[in-house]
Short mmCIF file of C-alpha atoms and ligand atoms in Angstrom, two decimals:
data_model
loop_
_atom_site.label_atom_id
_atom_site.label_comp_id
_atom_site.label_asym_id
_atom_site.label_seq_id
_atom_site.Cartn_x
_atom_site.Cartn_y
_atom_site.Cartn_z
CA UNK A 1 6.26 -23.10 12.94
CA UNK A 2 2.71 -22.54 11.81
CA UNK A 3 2.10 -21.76 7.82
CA UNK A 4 -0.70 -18.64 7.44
CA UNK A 5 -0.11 -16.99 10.63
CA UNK A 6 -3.05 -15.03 11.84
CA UNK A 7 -3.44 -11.54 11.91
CA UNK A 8 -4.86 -11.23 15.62
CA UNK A 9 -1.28 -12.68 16.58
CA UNK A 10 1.36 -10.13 15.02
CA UNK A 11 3.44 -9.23 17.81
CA UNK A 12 3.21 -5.56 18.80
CA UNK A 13 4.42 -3.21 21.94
CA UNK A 14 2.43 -1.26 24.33
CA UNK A 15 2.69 1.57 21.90
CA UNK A 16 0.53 0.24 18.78
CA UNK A 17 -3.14 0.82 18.69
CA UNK A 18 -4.99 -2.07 16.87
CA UNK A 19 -8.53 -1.12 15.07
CA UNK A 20 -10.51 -2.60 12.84
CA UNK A 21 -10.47 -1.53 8.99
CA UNK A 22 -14.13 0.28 9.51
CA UNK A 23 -12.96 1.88 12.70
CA UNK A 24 -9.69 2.73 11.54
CA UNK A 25 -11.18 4.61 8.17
CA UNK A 26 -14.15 6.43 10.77
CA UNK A 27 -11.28 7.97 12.35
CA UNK A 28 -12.27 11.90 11.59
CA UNK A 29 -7.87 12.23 11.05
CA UNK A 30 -8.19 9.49 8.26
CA UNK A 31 -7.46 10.94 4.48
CA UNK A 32 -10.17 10.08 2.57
CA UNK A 33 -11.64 11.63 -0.70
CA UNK A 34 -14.99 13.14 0.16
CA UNK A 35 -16.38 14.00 3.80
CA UNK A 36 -17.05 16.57 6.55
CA UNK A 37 -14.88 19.40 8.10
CA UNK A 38 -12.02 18.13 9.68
CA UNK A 39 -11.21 15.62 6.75
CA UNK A 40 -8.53 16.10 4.22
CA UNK A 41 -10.80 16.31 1.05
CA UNK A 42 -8.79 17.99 -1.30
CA UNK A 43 -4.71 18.17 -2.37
CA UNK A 44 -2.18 18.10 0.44
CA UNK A 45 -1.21 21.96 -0.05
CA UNK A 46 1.22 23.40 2.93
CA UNK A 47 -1.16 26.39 2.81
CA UNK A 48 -4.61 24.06 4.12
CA UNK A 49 -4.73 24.05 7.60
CA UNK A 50 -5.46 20.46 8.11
CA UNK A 51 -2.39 19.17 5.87
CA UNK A 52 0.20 18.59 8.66
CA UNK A 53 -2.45 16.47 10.77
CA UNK A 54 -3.27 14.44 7.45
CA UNK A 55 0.62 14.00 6.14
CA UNK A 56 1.16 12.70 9.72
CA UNK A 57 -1.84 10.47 9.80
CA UNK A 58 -1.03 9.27 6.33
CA UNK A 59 2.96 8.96 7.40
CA UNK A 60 1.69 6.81 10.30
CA UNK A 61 -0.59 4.66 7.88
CA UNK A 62 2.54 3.89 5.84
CA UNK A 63 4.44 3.18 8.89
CA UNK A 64 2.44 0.46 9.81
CA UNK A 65 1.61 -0.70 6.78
CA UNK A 66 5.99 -1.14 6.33
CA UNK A 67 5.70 -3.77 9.38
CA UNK A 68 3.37 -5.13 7.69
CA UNK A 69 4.62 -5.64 4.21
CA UNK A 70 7.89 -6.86 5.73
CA UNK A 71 5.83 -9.00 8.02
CA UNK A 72 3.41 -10.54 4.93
CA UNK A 73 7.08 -11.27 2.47
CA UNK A 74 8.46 -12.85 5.04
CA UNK A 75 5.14 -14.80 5.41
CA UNK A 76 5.53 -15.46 1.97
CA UNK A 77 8.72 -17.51 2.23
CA UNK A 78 7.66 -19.27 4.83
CA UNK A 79 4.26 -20.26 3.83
CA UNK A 80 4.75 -21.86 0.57
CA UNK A 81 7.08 -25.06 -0.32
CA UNK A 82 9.34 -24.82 -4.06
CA UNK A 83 7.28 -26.63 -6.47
CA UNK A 84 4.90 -25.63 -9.60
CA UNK A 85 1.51 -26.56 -7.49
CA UNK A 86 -0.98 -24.05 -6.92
CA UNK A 87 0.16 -23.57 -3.44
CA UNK A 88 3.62 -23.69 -4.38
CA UNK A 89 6.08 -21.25 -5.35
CA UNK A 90 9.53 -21.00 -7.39
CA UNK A 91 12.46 -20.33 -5.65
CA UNK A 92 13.26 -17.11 -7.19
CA UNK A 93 10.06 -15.99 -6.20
CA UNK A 94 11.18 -16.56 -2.31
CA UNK A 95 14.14 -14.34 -3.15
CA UNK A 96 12.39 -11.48 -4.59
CA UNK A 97 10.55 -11.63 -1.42
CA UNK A 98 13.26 -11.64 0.68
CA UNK A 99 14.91 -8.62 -1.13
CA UNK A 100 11.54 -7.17 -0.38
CA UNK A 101 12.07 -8.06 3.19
CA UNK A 102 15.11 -6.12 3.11
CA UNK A 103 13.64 -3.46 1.64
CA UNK A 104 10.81 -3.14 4.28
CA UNK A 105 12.73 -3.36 6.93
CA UNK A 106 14.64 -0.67 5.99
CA UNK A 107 11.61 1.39 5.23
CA UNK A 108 10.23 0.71 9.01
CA UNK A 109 13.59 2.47 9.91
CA UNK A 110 13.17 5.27 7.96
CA UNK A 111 9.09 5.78 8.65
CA UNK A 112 10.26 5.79 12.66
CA UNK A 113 12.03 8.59 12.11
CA UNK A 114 10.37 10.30 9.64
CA UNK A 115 7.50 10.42 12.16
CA UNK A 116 10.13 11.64 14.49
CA UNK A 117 10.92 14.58 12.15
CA UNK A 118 7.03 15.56 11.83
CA UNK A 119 6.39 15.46 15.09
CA UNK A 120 4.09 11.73 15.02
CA UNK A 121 4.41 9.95 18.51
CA UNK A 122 4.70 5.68 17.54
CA UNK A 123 1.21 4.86 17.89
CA UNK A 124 -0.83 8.22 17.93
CA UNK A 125 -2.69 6.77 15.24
CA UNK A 126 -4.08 3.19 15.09
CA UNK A 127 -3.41 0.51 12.63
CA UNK A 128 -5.77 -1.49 10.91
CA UNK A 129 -4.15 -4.93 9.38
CA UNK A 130 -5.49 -4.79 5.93
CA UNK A 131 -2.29 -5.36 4.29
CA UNK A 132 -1.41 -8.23 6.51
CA UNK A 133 -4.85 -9.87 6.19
CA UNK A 134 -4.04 -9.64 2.25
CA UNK A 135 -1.09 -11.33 2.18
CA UNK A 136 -2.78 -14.08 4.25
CA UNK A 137 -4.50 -15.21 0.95
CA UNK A 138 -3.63 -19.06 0.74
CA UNK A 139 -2.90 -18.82 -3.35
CA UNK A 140 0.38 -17.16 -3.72
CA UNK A 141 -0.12 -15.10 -6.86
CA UNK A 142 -3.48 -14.12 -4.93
CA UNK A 143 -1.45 -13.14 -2.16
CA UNK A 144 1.01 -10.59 -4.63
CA UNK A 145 -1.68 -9.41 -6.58
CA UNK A 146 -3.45 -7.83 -3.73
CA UNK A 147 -0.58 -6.89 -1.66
CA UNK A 148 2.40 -6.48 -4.03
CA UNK A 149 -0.06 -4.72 -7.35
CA UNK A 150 -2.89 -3.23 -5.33
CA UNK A 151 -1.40 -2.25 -2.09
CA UNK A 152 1.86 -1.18 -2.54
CA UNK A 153 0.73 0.39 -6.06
CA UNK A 154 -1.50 2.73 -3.54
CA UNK A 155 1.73 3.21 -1.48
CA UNK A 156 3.51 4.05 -5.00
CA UNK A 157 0.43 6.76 -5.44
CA UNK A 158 1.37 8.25 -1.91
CA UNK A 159 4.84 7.91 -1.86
CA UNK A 160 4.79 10.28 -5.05
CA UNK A 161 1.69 12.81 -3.43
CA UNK A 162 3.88 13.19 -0.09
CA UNK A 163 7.12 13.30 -2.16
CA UNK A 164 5.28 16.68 -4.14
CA UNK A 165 4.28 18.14 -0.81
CA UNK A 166 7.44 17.41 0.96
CA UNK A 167 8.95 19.75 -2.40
CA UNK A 168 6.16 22.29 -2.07
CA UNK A 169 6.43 22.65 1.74
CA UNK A 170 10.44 23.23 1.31
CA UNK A 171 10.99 20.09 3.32
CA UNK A 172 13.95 17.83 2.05
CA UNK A 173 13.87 15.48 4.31
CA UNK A 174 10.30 14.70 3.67
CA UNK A 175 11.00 14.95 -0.02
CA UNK A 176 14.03 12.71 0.04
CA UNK A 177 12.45 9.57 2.58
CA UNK A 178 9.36 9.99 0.01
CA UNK A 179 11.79 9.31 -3.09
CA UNK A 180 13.99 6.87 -1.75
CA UNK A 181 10.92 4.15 -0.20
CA UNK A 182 9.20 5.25 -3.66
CA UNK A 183 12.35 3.40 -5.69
CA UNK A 184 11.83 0.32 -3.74
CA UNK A 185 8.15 -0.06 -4.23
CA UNK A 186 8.11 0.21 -8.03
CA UNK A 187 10.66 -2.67 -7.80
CA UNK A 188 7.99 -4.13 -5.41
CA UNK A 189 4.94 -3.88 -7.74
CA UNK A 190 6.76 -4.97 -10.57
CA UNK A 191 7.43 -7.85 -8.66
CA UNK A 192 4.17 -8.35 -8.07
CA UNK A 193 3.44 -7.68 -12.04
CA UNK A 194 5.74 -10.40 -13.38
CA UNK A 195 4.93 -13.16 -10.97
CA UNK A 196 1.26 -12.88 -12.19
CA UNK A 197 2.05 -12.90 -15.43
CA UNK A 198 4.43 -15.90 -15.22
CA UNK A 199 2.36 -18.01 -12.95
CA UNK A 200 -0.75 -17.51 -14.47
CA UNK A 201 0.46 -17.85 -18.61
CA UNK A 202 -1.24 -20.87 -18.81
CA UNK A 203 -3.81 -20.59 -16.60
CA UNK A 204 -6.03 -17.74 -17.66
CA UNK A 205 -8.98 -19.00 -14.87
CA UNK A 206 -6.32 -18.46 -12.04
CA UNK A 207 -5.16 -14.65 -13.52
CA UNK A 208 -8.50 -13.70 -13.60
CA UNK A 209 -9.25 -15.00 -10.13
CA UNK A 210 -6.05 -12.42 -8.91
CA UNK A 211 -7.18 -9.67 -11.14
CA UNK A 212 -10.65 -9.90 -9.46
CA UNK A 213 -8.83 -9.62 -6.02
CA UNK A 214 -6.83 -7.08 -7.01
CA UNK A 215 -9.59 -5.35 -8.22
CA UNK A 216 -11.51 -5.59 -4.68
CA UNK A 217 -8.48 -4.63 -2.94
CA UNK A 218 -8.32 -1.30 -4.81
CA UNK A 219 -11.34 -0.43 -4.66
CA UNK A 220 -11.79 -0.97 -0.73
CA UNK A 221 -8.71 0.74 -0.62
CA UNK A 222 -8.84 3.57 -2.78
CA UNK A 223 -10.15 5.51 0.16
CA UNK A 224 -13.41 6.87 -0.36
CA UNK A 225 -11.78 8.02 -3.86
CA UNK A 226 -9.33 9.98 -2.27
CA UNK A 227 -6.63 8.67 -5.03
CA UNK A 228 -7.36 9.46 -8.48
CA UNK A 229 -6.71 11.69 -11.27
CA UNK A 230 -9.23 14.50 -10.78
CA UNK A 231 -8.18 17.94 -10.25
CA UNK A 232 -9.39 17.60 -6.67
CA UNK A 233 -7.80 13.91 -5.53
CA UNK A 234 -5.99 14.64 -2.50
CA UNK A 235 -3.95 11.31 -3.53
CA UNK A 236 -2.68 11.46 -7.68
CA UNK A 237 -2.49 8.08 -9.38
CA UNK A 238 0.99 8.09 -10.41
CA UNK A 239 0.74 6.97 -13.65
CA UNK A 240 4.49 7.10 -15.18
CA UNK A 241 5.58 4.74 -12.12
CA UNK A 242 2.52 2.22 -12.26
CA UNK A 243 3.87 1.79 -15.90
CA UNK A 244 7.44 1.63 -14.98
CA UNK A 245 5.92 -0.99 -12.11
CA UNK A 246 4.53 -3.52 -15.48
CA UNK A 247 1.11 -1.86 -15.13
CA UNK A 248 -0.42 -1.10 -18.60
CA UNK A 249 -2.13 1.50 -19.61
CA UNK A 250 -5.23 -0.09 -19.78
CA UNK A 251 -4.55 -0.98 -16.38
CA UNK A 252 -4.21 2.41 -14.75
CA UNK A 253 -7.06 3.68 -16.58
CA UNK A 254 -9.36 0.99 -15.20
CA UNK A 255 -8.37 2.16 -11.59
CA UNK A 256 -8.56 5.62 -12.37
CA UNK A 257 -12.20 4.71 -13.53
CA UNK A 258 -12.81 2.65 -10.18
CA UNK A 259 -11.14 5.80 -8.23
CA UNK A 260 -13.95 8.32 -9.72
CA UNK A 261 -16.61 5.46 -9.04
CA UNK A 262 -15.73 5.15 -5.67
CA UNK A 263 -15.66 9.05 -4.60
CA UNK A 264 -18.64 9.53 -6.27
CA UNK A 265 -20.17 6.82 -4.15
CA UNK A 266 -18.88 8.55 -0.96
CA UNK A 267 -19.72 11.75 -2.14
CA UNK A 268 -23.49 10.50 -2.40
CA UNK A 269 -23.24 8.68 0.70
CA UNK A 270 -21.74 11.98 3.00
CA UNK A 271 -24.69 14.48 0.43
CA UNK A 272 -21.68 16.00 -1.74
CA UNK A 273 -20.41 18.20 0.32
CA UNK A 274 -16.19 18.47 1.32
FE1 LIG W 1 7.79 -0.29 1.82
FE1 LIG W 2 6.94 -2.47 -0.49
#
């Protein structure tokens, strides 16, 4: 079996809608921070009118992005022999990402019908393979640094937004999917969080190189600003559970820094306006 399997060759049904990041995030349903009528520029509140189209659409994102988290662990075992090369990984590593296999798998289950619940056909939304194409990165610490620390620390930042409006909107069953998948991917980020720091202790070059990648991965990701810690950020940086998830503080503050940065470039770029 092939190592680094490409993207273009994930196995999907009839149902799933492929796009391409761009296309996926020009999708007028897309959350995003800052943009025209019709986008979801401010906090998920049940009173907006546009909040049940942008939990779904957000729901959906997750969805797909489960597949593909379960999809890019599994990867992960595969991909890499047991050694202490640069393209190799411990064995314990390979079992943390099989738990996190587990884990996904389980959270597919639960995103299917979640969607069910709100009222999301499989597929009414298309999925972009970001996630995938990050854990595709050919270093291994690389590979959980943008997936494990950036990607599912964004997931961490929704999981706890949707968990807030599933409480405000008197929905438990939104509240309770939101807390239970939230419990797994602090375990998954801290993951991520101690296998950086334990590969890289004596190899500050190679840490740097993953921070830098982590770094590009939240900023493309941080969705037009949409995540943050200003009053308006549809998306709150859920600080208490990056820290439980080995973030430090400095940490969060540097991408609550790159959050602002990036809204107030797409606020510039869309002439200010919500
Ligand atoms: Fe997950
Ligand atoms: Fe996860």
């Amino acid at each position: 079996m092939k190592k680094i399997f490409p993207a273009d060759q994930l196995a999907r049904d009839e149902r799933f809608v492929r796009l391409d990041t761009a296309e996926r995030f020009n999708d007028p349903r897309t959350i995003r921070g800052s943009g025209s009528a019709g986008r979801m520029g401010r906090q998920l509140s049940p009173e907006s009118p546009g909040a049940p189209d942008a939990a779904r659409s957000l729901m959906h994102g997750i969805f797909v992005g489960e597949i593909q988290a379960l999809e890019g662990a599994g990867r992960t075992c595969w991909d890499f022999d047991i050694g202490k090369g640069s393209d190799e990984v411990p064995f314990e590593l390979k079992l943390d990402m099989a738990r996190q296999c587990w884990d996904e798998a389980r959270h597919c289950e639960i995103s299917v019908k979640l969607s069910d619940w709100m009222g999301t056909e499989l597929g009414e939304f298309a999925e972009s393979v970001f996630l995938y194409e990050a854990a595709c990165n050919p270093d291994p610490v690389l590979r959980l640094t943008g997936v494990n620390r950036a990607l599912e620390g964004l997931a961490i930042d929704v999981f706890n937004t949707m968990r807030e409006f599933g409480t405000k909107a008197g929905d438990p069953v939104l509240e309770f999917c939101e807390d239970w998948m939230l419990a797994d991917e602090v375990t998954h980020v801290k993951m991520g969080s101690d296998w950086l720091r334990r590969l890289t202790a004596n190899d500050p070059g190679r840490r740097e190189r993953a921070l830098e990648f982590q770094r590009v991965v939240d900023k493309l990701f941080s969705l037009g600003g949409a995540r943050g810690e200003d009053e308006e950020s549809p998306i709150k940086l859920a600080r208490r559970f990056r820290e439980l998830a080995g973030f430090t503080t400095e940490e969060v503050d540097e991408i609550s820094d790159l959050s602002r940065d990036a809204r107030a470039e797409a606020m510039a770029r869309t002439g200010g306006g919500d």
